[in-house]
PDB file of C-alpha atoms in Angstrom:
ATOM      1  CA  UNK Q   1      82.280  -1.314 -18.874  1.00 62.00           C
ATOM      2  CA  UNK Q   2      84.826  -0.955 -21.708  1.00 71.00           C
ATOM      3  CA  UNK Q   3      83.757   2.366 -22.396  1.00 70.00           C
ATOM      4  CA  UNK Q   4      84.355   3.587 -19.332  1.00 76.00           C
ATOM      5  CA  UNK Q   5      88.128   2.438 -19.535  1.00 79.00           C
ATOM      6  CA  UNK Q   6      88.760   3.587 -22.773  1.00 80.00           C
ATOM      7  CA  UNK Q   7      87.671   7.084 -21.679  1.00 78.00           C
ATOM      8  CA  UNK Q   8      89.881   6.970 -18.977  1.00 81.00           C
ATOM      9  CA  UNK Q   9      92.533   5.363 -20.598  1.00 85.00           C
ATOM     10  CA  UNK Q  10      92.612   8.789 -22.120  1.00 86.00           C
ATOM     11  CA  UNK Q  11      93.915  11.117 -19.458  1.00 87.00           C
ATOM     12  CA  UNK Q  12      96.947   8.703 -19.255  1.00 87.00           C
ATOM     13  CA  UNK Q  13      97.665   8.499 -22.741  1.00 86.00           C
ATOM     14  CA  UNK Q  14      96.523  12.105 -23.990  1.00 87.00           C
ATOM     15  CA  UNK Q  15      98.040  13.364 -19.914  1.00 87.00           C
ATOM     16  CA  UNK Q  16      99.567  16.170 -19.375  1.00 93.00           C
ATOM     17  CA  UNK Q  17     103.419  15.265 -18.013  1.00 94.00           C
ATOM     18  CA  UNK Q  18     103.225  16.277 -14.762  1.00 95.00           C
ATOM     19  CA  UNK Q  19      99.874  14.485 -14.769  1.00 95.00           C
ATOM     20  CA  UNK Q  20     101.801  11.128 -15.666  1.00 96.00           C
ATOM     21  CA  UNK Q  21     103.837  11.638 -12.671  1.00 96.00           C
ATOM     22  CA  UNK Q  22     101.041  12.106  -9.825  1.00 97.00           C
ATOM     23  CA  UNK Q  23      99.296   9.284 -11.767  1.00 96.00           C
ATOM     24  CA  UNK Q  24     102.539   7.080 -11.037  1.00 97.00           C
ATOM     25  CA  UNK Q  25     103.342   8.186  -7.743  1.00 97.00           C
ATOM     26  CA  UNK Q  26      99.356   7.269  -7.046  1.00 97.00           C
ATOM     27  CA  UNK Q  27      99.826   3.911  -7.805  1.00 97.00           C
ATOM     28  CA  UNK Q  28     103.266   3.908  -6.035  1.00 97.00           C
ATOM     29  CA  UNK Q  29     100.718   4.777  -3.062  1.00 97.00           C
ATOM     30  CA  UNK Q  30      97.925   2.305  -3.814  1.00 97.00           C
ATOM     31  CA  UNK Q  31     100.955  -0.855  -4.167  1.00 97.00           C
ATOM     32  CA  UNK Q  32     102.147   0.726  -0.913  1.00 97.00           C
ATOM     33  CA  UNK Q  33      98.618   0.606   1.082  1.00 97.00           C
ATOM     34  CA  UNK Q  34      98.390  -3.489  -0.412  1.00 97.00           C
ATOM     35  CA  UNK Q  35     101.782  -4.005   0.516  1.00 97.00           C
ATOM     36  CA  UNK Q  36     101.585  -2.688   4.346  1.00 95.00           C
ATOM     37  CA  UNK Q  37      98.354  -4.192   4.109  1.00 95.00           C
ATOM     38  CA  UNK Q  38      99.993  -8.042   3.254  1.00 95.00           C
ATOM     39  CA  UNK Q  39     102.217  -7.658   5.657  1.00 94.00           C
ATOM     40  CA  UNK Q  40      99.549  -7.019   8.810  1.00 92.00           C
ATOM     41  CA  UNK Q  41      98.334 -10.092   7.187  1.00 92.00           C
ATOM     42  CA  UNK Q  42     100.954 -12.202   7.296  1.00 92.00           C
ATOM     43  CA  UNK Q  43     102.751 -10.789  10.484  1.00 89.00           C
ATOM     44  CA  UNK Q  44      99.224  -9.720  12.511  1.00 83.00           C
ATOM     45  CA  UNK Q  45      99.492  -7.444  15.202  1.00 82.00           C
ATOM     46  CA  UNK Q  46      96.995  -4.894  16.526  1.00 83.00           C
ATOM     47  CA  UNK Q  47      95.052  -3.000  13.818  1.00 83.00           C
ATOM     48  CA  UNK Q  48      93.951   0.302  16.160  1.00 80.00           C
ATOM     49  CA  UNK Q  49      96.453   2.391  18.337  1.00 76.00           C
ATOM     50  CA  UNK Q  50      99.192   4.921  17.392  1.00 79.00           C
ATOM     51  CA  UNK Q  51     101.854   1.408  16.072  1.00 84.00           C
ATOM     52  CA  UNK Q  52     100.714  -1.170  14.267  1.00 88.00           C
ATOM     53  CA  UNK Q  53     100.741  -1.281  10.037  1.00 92.00           C
ATOM     54  CA  UNK Q  54      97.160   0.265  10.014  1.00 91.00           C
ATOM     55  CA  UNK Q  55      99.255   3.539   9.016  1.00 92.00           C
ATOM     56  CA  UNK Q  56     100.859   2.779   6.289  1.00 95.00           C
ATOM     57  CA  UNK Q  57      97.719   0.557   5.017  1.00 96.00           C
ATOM     58  CA  UNK Q  58      95.575   3.430   4.702  1.00 94.00           C
ATOM     59  CA  UNK Q  59      97.596   6.675   4.119  1.00 95.00           C
ATOM     60  CA  UNK Q  60      99.069   4.733   0.691  1.00 96.00           C
ATOM     61  CA  UNK Q  61      95.329   4.240  -0.031  1.00 96.00           C
ATOM     62  CA  UNK Q  62      94.090   7.047   1.030  1.00 96.00           C
ATOM     63  CA  UNK Q  63      96.966   9.249  -0.576  1.00 96.00           C
ATOM     64  CA  UNK Q  64      96.880   7.446  -3.474  1.00 97.00           C
ATOM     65  CA  UNK Q  65      92.589   7.687  -4.166  1.00 96.00           C
ATOM     66  CA  UNK Q  66      93.809  11.583  -3.146  1.00 96.00           C
ATOM     67  CA  UNK Q  67      96.099  12.101  -5.756  1.00 97.00           C
ATOM     68  CA  UNK Q  68      94.779  10.433  -8.668  1.00 96.00           C
ATOM     69  CA  UNK Q  69      91.020  11.901  -7.860  1.00 96.00           C
ATOM     70  CA  UNK Q  70      92.201  15.524  -8.153  1.00 96.00           C
ATOM     71  CA  UNK Q  71      94.902  15.273 -10.268  1.00 97.00           C
ATOM     72  CA  UNK Q  72      91.910  13.702 -13.220  1.00 96.00           C
ATOM     73  CA  UNK Q  73      89.922  15.995 -11.076  1.00 96.00           C
ATOM     74  CA  UNK Q  74      91.799  19.200 -11.716  1.00 95.00           C
ATOM     75  CA  UNK Q  75      92.921  18.085 -15.356  1.00 94.00           C
ATOM     76  CA  UNK Q  76      89.398  19.291 -16.879  1.00 94.00           C
ATOM     77  CA  UNK Q  77      90.229  23.223 -15.546  1.00 94.00           C
ATOM     78  CA  UNK Q  78      91.153  25.382 -17.595  1.00 92.00           C
ATOM     79  CA  UNK Q  79      94.497  26.480 -15.631  1.00 92.00           C
ATOM     80  CA  UNK Q  80      98.052  28.193 -16.622  1.00 92.00           C
ATOM     81  CA  UNK Q  81     100.476  25.799 -17.334  1.00 92.00           C
ATOM     82  CA  UNK Q  82     103.007  27.158 -15.059  1.00 94.00           C
ATOM     83  CA  UNK Q  83     100.250  26.952 -12.461  1.00 95.00           C
ATOM     84  CA  UNK Q  84      99.167  24.200 -13.048  1.00 95.00           C
ATOM     85  CA  UNK Q  85     102.511  22.238 -13.011  1.00 95.00           C
ATOM     86  CA  UNK Q  86     103.392  24.434  -9.725  1.00 96.00           C
ATOM     87  CA  UNK Q  87     100.320  22.907  -7.953  1.00 96.00           C
ATOM     88  CA  UNK Q  88     100.362  19.846  -8.480  1.00 96.00           C
ATOM     89  CA  UNK Q  89     103.711  19.493  -7.653  1.00 96.00           C
ATOM     90  CA  UNK Q  90     103.600  20.982  -3.932  1.00 96.00           C
ATOM     91  CA  UNK Q  91     100.442  18.559  -4.091  1.00 97.00           C
ATOM     92  CA  UNK Q  92     102.993  15.616  -5.251  1.00 97.00           C
ATOM     93  CA  UNK Q  93     105.998  16.759  -2.559  1.00 97.00           C
ATOM     94  CA  UNK Q  94     103.843  17.229   0.294  1.00 96.00           C
ATOM     95  CA  UNK Q  95     101.590  13.576  -0.521  1.00 96.00           C
ATOM     96  CA  UNK Q  96     105.213  12.187  -0.726  1.00 97.00           C
ATOM     97  CA  UNK Q  97     106.285  13.548   2.285  1.00 96.00           C
ATOM     98  CA  UNK Q  98     102.854  12.308   4.527  1.00 96.00           C
ATOM     99  CA  UNK Q  99     102.754   8.834   3.277  1.00 97.00           C
ATOM    100  CA  UNK Q 100     107.040   8.186   3.118  1.00 96.00           C
ATOM    101  CA  UNK Q 101     106.834   9.522   6.547  1.00 96.00           C
ATOM    102  CA  UNK Q 102     104.319   7.921   7.983  1.00 96.00           C
ATOM    103  CA  UNK Q 103     105.605   4.166   6.721  1.00 96.00           C
ATOM    104  CA  UNK Q 104     109.307   5.390   8.149  1.00 96.00           C
ATOM    105  CA  UNK Q 105     107.624   5.632  11.593  1.00 94.00           C
ATOM    106  CA  UNK Q 106     105.816   2.172  11.221  1.00 93.00           C
ATOM    107  CA  UNK Q 107     109.246   1.191   9.977  1.00 94.00           C
ATOM    108  CA  UNK Q 108     110.489   2.234  13.622  1.00 93.00           C
ATOM    109  CA  UNK Q 109     107.290   0.650  14.987  1.00 92.00           C
ATOM    110  CA  UNK Q 110     107.225   4.176  17.141  1.00 91.00           C
ATOM    111  CA  UNK Q 111     104.324   6.607  16.352  1.00 87.00           C
ATOM    112  CA  UNK Q 112     103.216   8.905  13.662  1.00 86.00           C
ATOM    113  CA  UNK Q 113     101.424  11.633  15.181  1.00 83.00           C
ATOM    114  CA  UNK Q 114     101.527  13.232  18.024  1.00 81.00           C
ATOM    115  CA  UNK Q 115     105.519  11.887  19.248  1.00 83.00           C
ATOM    116  CA  UNK Q 116     106.894  14.086  21.052  1.00 83.00           C
ATOM    117  CA  UNK Q 117     109.804  11.431  21.920  1.00 86.00           C
ATOM    118  CA  UNK Q 118     112.595  12.493  20.233  1.00 92.00           C
ATOM    119  CA  UNK Q 119     114.355  15.199  18.270  1.00 93.00           C
ATOM    120  CA  UNK Q 120     114.312  12.965  14.995  1.00 94.00           C
ATOM    121  CA  UNK Q 121     110.474  12.490  15.951  1.00 92.00           C
ATOM    122  CA  UNK Q 122     109.457  16.212  16.664  1.00 91.00           C
ATOM    123  CA  UNK Q 123     110.970  16.373  13.893  1.00 93.00           C
ATOM    124  CA  UNK Q 124     108.678  14.357  11.363  1.00 93.00           C
ATOM    125  CA  UNK Q 125     105.746  15.447  13.866  1.00 88.00           C
ATOM    126  CA  UNK Q 126     106.008  18.691  12.491  1.00 90.00           C
ATOM    127  CA  UNK Q 127     107.145  18.164   8.694  1.00 94.00           C
ATOM    128  CA  UNK Q 128     103.146  15.906   8.660  1.00 92.00           C
ATOM    129  CA  UNK Q 129     101.572  18.738  10.005  1.00 88.00           C
ATOM    130  CA  UNK Q 130     103.403  21.273   7.571  1.00 92.00           C
ATOM    131  CA  UNK Q 131     102.639  19.270   5.138  1.00 93.00           C
ATOM    132  CA  UNK Q 132      98.909  19.455   5.947  1.00 91.00           C
ATOM    133  CA  UNK Q 133      99.315  22.952   5.868  1.00 93.00           C
ATOM    134  CA  UNK Q 134     100.411  22.563   2.061  1.00 95.00           C
ATOM    135  CA  UNK Q 135      97.844  20.567   0.813  1.00 96.00           C
ATOM    136  CA  UNK Q 136      95.261  23.253   2.159  1.00 95.00           C
ATOM    137  CA  UNK Q 137      96.410  25.563   0.182  1.00 96.00           C
ATOM    138  CA  UNK Q 138      97.412  23.972  -2.723  1.00 96.00           C
ATOM    139  CA  UNK Q 139      94.068  22.442  -2.896  1.00 96.00           C
ATOM    140  CA  UNK Q 140      92.477  25.723  -2.272  1.00 96.00           C
ATOM    141  CA  UNK Q 141      93.956  27.046  -5.144  1.00 96.00           C
ATOM    142  CA  UNK Q 142      92.584  24.293  -6.950  1.00 96.00           C
ATOM    143  CA  UNK Q 143      89.668  24.689  -5.503  1.00 96.00           C
ATOM    144  CA  UNK Q 144      89.151  28.191  -6.190  1.00 96.00           C
ATOM    145  CA  UNK Q 145      90.209  27.657  -9.372  1.00 95.00           C
ATOM    146  CA  UNK Q 146      87.417  26.179  -9.812  1.00 94.00           C
ATOM    147  CA  UNK Q 147      85.169  29.090  -9.057  1.00 94.00           C
ATOM    148  CA  UNK Q 148      85.988  30.365 -12.379  1.00 91.00           C
ATOM    149  CA  UNK Q 149      84.474  30.620 -15.421  1.00 88.00           C
ATOM    150  CA  UNK Q 150      84.839  27.013 -17.212  1.00 87.00           C
ATOM    151  CA  UNK Q 151      83.881  27.951 -20.499  1.00 86.00           C
ATOM    152  CA  UNK Q 152      84.287  24.125 -21.915  1.00 85.00           C
ATOM    153  CA  UNK Q 153      82.482  22.299 -19.403  1.00 88.00           C
ATOM    154  CA  UNK Q 154      79.432  20.741 -19.410  1.00 88.00           C
ATOM    155  CA  UNK Q 155      77.372  22.173 -16.276  1.00 88.00           C
ATOM    156  CA  UNK Q 156      76.861  19.681 -14.524  1.00 89.00           C
ATOM    157  CA  UNK Q 157      80.836  18.180 -14.526  1.00 91.00           C
ATOM    158  CA  UNK Q 158      81.314  21.859 -13.406  1.00 92.00           C
ATOM    159  CA  UNK Q 159      79.366  21.685 -10.912  1.00 92.00           C
ATOM    160  CA  UNK Q 160      80.310  18.188  -9.754  1.00 93.00           C
ATOM    161  CA  UNK Q 161      84.272  19.088  -9.867  1.00 95.00           C
ATOM    162  CA  UNK Q 162      83.396  22.033  -7.388  1.00 95.00           C
ATOM    163  CA  UNK Q 163      81.013  19.656  -5.413  1.00 94.00           C
ATOM    164  CA  UNK Q 164      84.361  17.915  -5.037  1.00 95.00           C
ATOM    165  CA  UNK Q 165      86.849  19.909  -4.131  1.00 96.00           C
ATOM    166  CA  UNK Q 166      84.779  21.606  -1.993  1.00 95.00           C
ATOM    167  CA  UNK Q 167      84.552  18.271  -0.044  1.00 94.00           C
ATOM    168  CA  UNK Q 168      88.151  17.790   0.445  1.00 95.00           C
ATOM    169  CA  UNK Q 169      88.877  20.526   2.064  1.00 95.00           C
ATOM    170  CA  UNK Q 170      86.670  19.440   3.928  1.00 94.00           C
ATOM    171  CA  UNK Q 171      87.746  16.510   4.730  1.00 93.00           C
ATOM    172  CA  UNK Q 172      91.119  18.854   5.432  1.00 93.00           C
ATOM    173  CA  UNK Q 173      90.002  20.816   7.409  1.00 92.00           C
ATOM    174  CA  UNK Q 174      88.201  17.410   9.756  1.00 92.00           C
ATOM    175  CA  UNK Q 175      92.089  16.669  10.031  1.00 89.00           C
ATOM    176  CA  UNK Q 176      93.180  19.601  10.971  1.00 88.00           C
ATOM    177  CA  UNK Q 177      90.763  19.205  13.825  1.00 87.00           C
ATOM    178  CA  UNK Q 178      92.218  15.790  14.662  1.00 86.00           C
ATOM    179  CA  UNK Q 179      95.560  17.759  14.965  1.00 84.00           C
ATOM    180  CA  UNK Q 180      93.740  20.114  17.132  1.00 84.00           C
ATOM    181  CA  UNK Q 181      92.917  17.540  19.326  1.00 82.00           C
ATOM    182  CA  UNK Q 182      95.430  15.543  19.474  1.00 81.00           C
ATOM    183  CA  UNK Q 183      97.835  17.992  20.145  1.00 80.00           C
ATOM    184  CA  UNK Q 184      96.395  19.710  22.988  1.00 81.00           C
ATOM    185  CA  UNK Q 185      96.187  16.440  24.444  1.00 80.00           C
ATOM    186  CA  UNK Q 186      99.597  15.043  24.195  1.00 76.00           C
ATOM    187  CA  UNK Q 187     100.980  18.739  25.267  1.00 78.00           C
ATOM    188  CA  UNK Q 188      98.772  18.066  28.523  1.00 77.00           C
ATOM    189  CA  UNK Q 189     100.765  14.898  28.981  1.00 74.00           C
ATOM    190  CA  UNK Q 190      98.386  12.879  28.149  1.00 70.00           C
ATOM    191  CA  UNK Q 191      99.713  10.614  24.423  1.00 68.00           C
ATOM    192  CA  UNK Q 192      97.191   7.914  25.102  1.00 69.00           C
ATOM    193  CA  UNK Q 193      93.878   9.847  25.645  1.00 69.00           C
ATOM    194  CA  UNK Q 194      95.326  12.196  22.206  1.00 67.00           C
ATOM    195  CA  UNK Q 195      95.119   9.452  19.738  1.00 69.00           C
ATOM    196  CA  UNK Q 196      91.557   8.372  20.865  1.00 71.00           C
ATOM    197  CA  UNK Q 197      90.466  11.874  20.789  1.00 66.00           C
ATOM    198  CA  UNK Q 198      91.988  12.673  17.358  1.00 66.00           C
ATOM    199  CA  UNK Q 199      90.693   9.353  15.987  1.00 72.00           C
ATOM    200  CA  UNK Q 200      87.499  10.137  16.547  1.00 78.00           C
ATOM    201  CA  UNK Q 201      86.980  11.986  13.640  1.00 86.00           C
ATOM    202  CA  UNK Q 202      88.535   9.543  11.537  1.00 88.00           C
ATOM    203  CA  UNK Q 203      85.396   8.768   9.780  1.00 89.00           C
ATOM    204  CA  UNK Q 204      84.342  12.106   8.656  1.00 91.00           C
ATOM    205  CA  UNK Q 205      87.870  12.569   7.553  1.00 92.00           C
ATOM    206  CA  UNK Q 206      87.902   9.530   5.300  1.00 92.00           C
ATOM    207  CA  UNK Q 207      84.325  10.878   3.655  1.00 93.00           C
ATOM    208  CA  UNK Q 208      85.171  14.007   3.296  1.00 93.00           C
ATOM    209  CA  UNK Q 209      88.689  13.354   1.351  1.00 93.00           C
ATOM    210  CA  UNK Q 210      87.284  11.068  -0.951  1.00 94.00           C
ATOM    211  CA  UNK Q 211      83.958  13.062  -2.376  1.00 93.00           C
ATOM    212  CA  UNK Q 212      87.128  14.838  -4.526  1.00 95.00           C
ATOM    213  CA  UNK Q 213      86.811  10.744  -6.520  1.00 94.00           C
ATOM    214  CA  UNK Q 214      82.689  10.277  -5.731  1.00 94.00           C
ATOM    215  CA  UNK Q 215      80.707  13.717  -7.421  1.00 94.00           C
ATOM    216  CA  UNK Q 216      82.755  14.379 -10.137  1.00 94.00           C
ATOM    217  CA  UNK Q 217      83.055  10.527 -10.831  1.00 92.00           C
ATOM    218  CA  UNK Q 218      79.452  10.673 -10.823  1.00 92.00           C
ATOM    219  CA  UNK Q 219      78.991  13.897 -13.093  1.00 91.00           C
ATOM    220  CA  UNK Q 220      81.431  12.624 -15.282  1.00 91.00           C
ATOM    221  CA  UNK Q 221      79.414   9.338 -15.936  1.00 88.00           C
ATOM    222  CA  UNK Q 222      76.132  11.110 -16.023  1.00 83.00           C
ATOM    223  CA  UNK Q 223      77.598  12.982 -18.775  1.00 78.00           C
ATOM    224  CA  UNK Q 224      78.186   9.269 -20.528  1.00 71.00           C
ATOM    225  CA  UNK Q 225      74.667   8.912 -21.090  1.00 61.00           C
ATOM    226  CA  UNK Q 226      72.728  10.320 -24.635  1.00 42.00           C
ATOM    227  CA  UNK Q 227      72.439  13.421 -24.531  1.00 46.00           C
ATOM    228  CA  UNK Q 228      73.754  15.998 -27.291  1.00 38.00           C
ATOM    229  CA  UNK Q 229      75.629  18.737 -26.948  1.00 39.00           C
ATOM    230  CA  UNK Q 230      73.259  21.443 -27.808  1.00 40.00           C
ATOM    231  CA  UNK Q 231      70.859  19.848 -24.483  1.00 43.00           C
ATOM    232  CA  UNK Q 232      73.958  20.656 -22.691  1.00 45.00           C
ATOM    233  CA  UNK Q 233      74.146  23.721 -23.657  1.00 43.00           C
ATOM    234  CA  UNK Q 234      70.798  24.191 -22.655  1.00 43.00           C
ATOM    235  CA  UNK Q 235      70.573  23.484 -19.484  1.00 45.00           C
ATOM    236  CA  UNK Q 236      73.281  25.306 -17.433  1.00 45.00           C
ATOM    237  CA  UNK Q 237      72.488  24.783 -13.281  1.00 49.00           C
ATOM    238  CA  UNK Q 238      71.310  21.551 -14.431  1.00 61.00           C
ATOM    239  CA  UNK Q 239      71.536  18.741 -11.973  1.00 73.00           C
ATOM    240  CA  UNK Q 240      70.967  15.637 -13.256  1.00 80.00           C
ATOM    241  CA  UNK Q 241      69.095  13.094 -10.959  1.00 85.00           C
ATOM    242  CA  UNK Q 242      72.244  11.133 -10.095  1.00 86.00           C
ATOM    243  CA  UNK Q 243      74.090  13.495  -9.067  1.00 89.00           C
ATOM    244  CA  UNK Q 244      70.864  15.136  -6.921  1.00 90.00           C
ATOM    245  CA  UNK Q 245      70.911  11.728  -5.386  1.00 93.00           C
ATOM    246  CA  UNK Q 246      74.637  11.424  -4.848  1.00 93.00           C
ATOM    247  CA  UNK Q 247      74.707  14.622  -3.316  1.00 93.00           C
ATOM    248  CA  UNK Q 248      72.471  14.091  -0.837  1.00 94.00           C
ATOM    249  CA  UNK Q 249      73.382  10.856   0.101  1.00 95.00           C
ATOM    250  CA  UNK Q 250      77.002  12.711   0.234  1.00 95.00           C
ATOM    251  CA  UNK Q 251      76.518  15.116   2.091  1.00 93.00           C
ATOM    252  CA  UNK Q 252      73.683  13.408   4.683  1.00 95.00           C
ATOM    253  CA  UNK Q 253      77.153  10.557   5.289  1.00 95.00           C
ATOM    254  CA  UNK Q 254      79.436  13.101   5.906  1.00 94.00           C
ATOM    255  CA  UNK Q 255      76.666  14.758   8.527  1.00 94.00           C
ATOM    256  CA  UNK Q 256      76.926  11.658   9.594  1.00 94.00           C
ATOM    257  CA  UNK Q 257      80.518  11.327  10.218  1.00 92.00           C
ATOM    258  CA  UNK Q 258      80.754  14.612  11.501  1.00 91.00           C
ATOM    259  CA  UNK Q 259      77.342  14.054  14.360  1.00 91.00           C
ATOM    260  CA  UNK Q 260      79.864  10.674  15.413  1.00 89.00           C
ATOM    261  CA  UNK Q 261      82.847  12.609  15.936  1.00 86.00           C
ATOM    262  CA  UNK Q 262      81.658  15.563  17.630  1.00 85.00           C
ATOM    263  CA  UNK Q 263      80.033  12.818  20.370  1.00 86.00           C
ATOM    264  CA  UNK Q 264      82.817  10.847  20.511  1.00 80.00           C
ATOM    265  CA  UNK Q 265      81.560   7.111  19.352  1.00 81.00           C
ATOM    266  CA  UNK Q 266      78.564   5.992  17.171  1.00 82.00           C
ATOM    267  CA  UNK Q 267      75.496   5.546  18.307  1.00 88.00           C
ATOM    268  CA  UNK Q 268      72.248   3.583  17.103  1.00 90.00           C
ATOM    269  CA  UNK Q 269      70.873   6.213  15.555  1.00 91.00           C
ATOM    270  CA  UNK Q 270      74.077   7.547  14.353  1.00 91.00           C
ATOM    271  CA  UNK Q 271      74.508   4.173  12.535  1.00 92.00           C
ATOM    272  CA  UNK Q 272      71.024   4.086  11.010  1.00 95.00           C
ATOM    273  CA  UNK Q 273      72.023   7.774   9.786  1.00 94.00           C
ATOM    274  CA  UNK Q 274      74.947   6.610   7.837  1.00 94.00           C
ATOM    275  CA  UNK Q 275      73.392   3.368   7.032  1.00 95.00           C
ATOM    276  CA  UNK Q 276      70.247   5.121   5.008  1.00 96.00           C
ATOM    277  CA  UNK Q 277      72.620   7.911   3.295  1.00 95.00           C
ATOM    278  CA  UNK Q 278      75.068   5.456   2.842  1.00 94.00           C
ATOM    279  CA  UNK Q 279      72.558   3.803   0.208  1.00 95.00           C
ATOM    280  CA  UNK Q 280      71.257   6.616  -1.262  1.00 95.00           C
ATOM    281  CA  UNK Q 281      74.750   7.075  -2.169  1.00 94.00           C
ATOM    282  CA  UNK Q 282      75.132   3.743  -3.665  1.00 94.00           C
ATOM    283  CA  UNK Q 283      72.185   4.008  -5.080  1.00 93.00           C
ATOM    284  CA  UNK Q 284      73.087   6.870  -7.340  1.00 92.00           C
ATOM    285  CA  UNK Q 285      76.329   5.367  -7.879  1.00 91.00           C
ATOM    286  CA  UNK Q 286      74.528   2.048  -8.957  1.00 90.00           C
ATOM    287  CA  UNK Q 287      72.008   4.411 -10.820  1.00 89.00           C
ATOM    288  CA  UNK Q 288      74.203   6.092 -13.102  1.00 88.00           C
ATOM    289  CA  UNK Q 289      76.398   2.778 -14.248  1.00 86.00           C
ATOM    290  CA  UNK Q 290      73.552   1.414 -15.128  1.00 85.00           C
ATOM    291  CA  UNK Q 291      72.743   4.056 -17.247  1.00 80.00           C
ATOM    292  CA  UNK Q 292      76.066   4.251 -19.151  1.00 79.00           C
ATOM    293  CA  UNK Q 293      76.791   0.196 -19.411  1.00 77.00           C
ATOM    294  CA  UNK Q 294      73.200   0.399 -21.308  1.00 75.00           C
ATOM    295  CA  UNK Q 295      74.778   1.232 -24.197  1.00 58.00           C
ATOM    296  CA  UNK Q 296      74.620   5.195 -24.175  1.00 50.00           C
ATOM    297  CA  UNK Q 297      77.364   7.778 -24.697  1.00 43.00           C
ATOM    298  CA  UNK Q 298      78.209  10.789 -24.971  1.00 38.00           C
ATOM    299  CA  UNK Q 299      81.278  13.290 -22.754  1.00 41.00           C
ATOM    300  CA  UNK Q 300      80.110  16.030 -20.589  1.00 41.00           C
ATOM    301  CA  UNK Q 301      82.963  17.809 -20.938  1.00 43.00           C
ATOM    302  CA  UNK Q 302      86.106  17.850 -22.806  1.00 46.00           C
ATOM    303  CA  UNK Q 303      89.437  17.805 -21.103  1.00 45.00           C
ATOM    304  CA  UNK Q 304      91.409  21.480 -21.702  1.00 47.00           C
ATOM    305  CA  UNK Q 305      94.523  20.245 -22.864  1.00 46.00           C
TER     306      UNK Q 305
END
């Protein structure tokens, strides 16, 4: 575990300025999420619904993890420095706007999404929607960069990065579907139905977003095992058993979450599917961590500096 921590620490100590800013902002988001979780525990109140401390909690934690993960994953890619700074800068501005506005509306005790009651609330709703669009463009551009030749990366890590960005975009598309459903319903005069109708895809949205941490993470950890670079270079296109297992489990979990969203409920079969695919994913994580903790170590790919 100390080897993993040492490797991860280098991404801060050797990180580019924009990456270090991103890591610091991600930490602030995480602290904000934890602080609001503490407020929820202290003052109580509903966890569900359009007005609750759940929103700043989940947005803080989710955006913190996403900014941290996407910045880390993007650090492996060969990208022009100006383009990297521009894409990460846009990502940080949009993410900060999303978390800040969600938090402001929670403290005002009014809904953050689908709220057209006042000009200010309407503006917040529109900025949140626009921020989602910016995130899709910026992260889509990073995904496109990952599809270009990345000769300094081990094949498995390159594949894991592509899968991770693809998963993240799937999560953003699911979020856009949620916004679309809610907007149609609230414009039709039924705001309560809007919050429920959009909320059925929450699980799929969350699973998609955090694929950017899981799949590249498994690929990176797989590369910390005992393999020399000549073996890596000769295994182009290969996928380790751990990454193969993690990908199958993750895609199965995402599919089950999408089915649950489309149905608008969790039935027994979907719950069973989530349990099984989640177990497969956890098994992959356990296997790769166990292999690393046995003390076998080699870095699977170089961060492009």
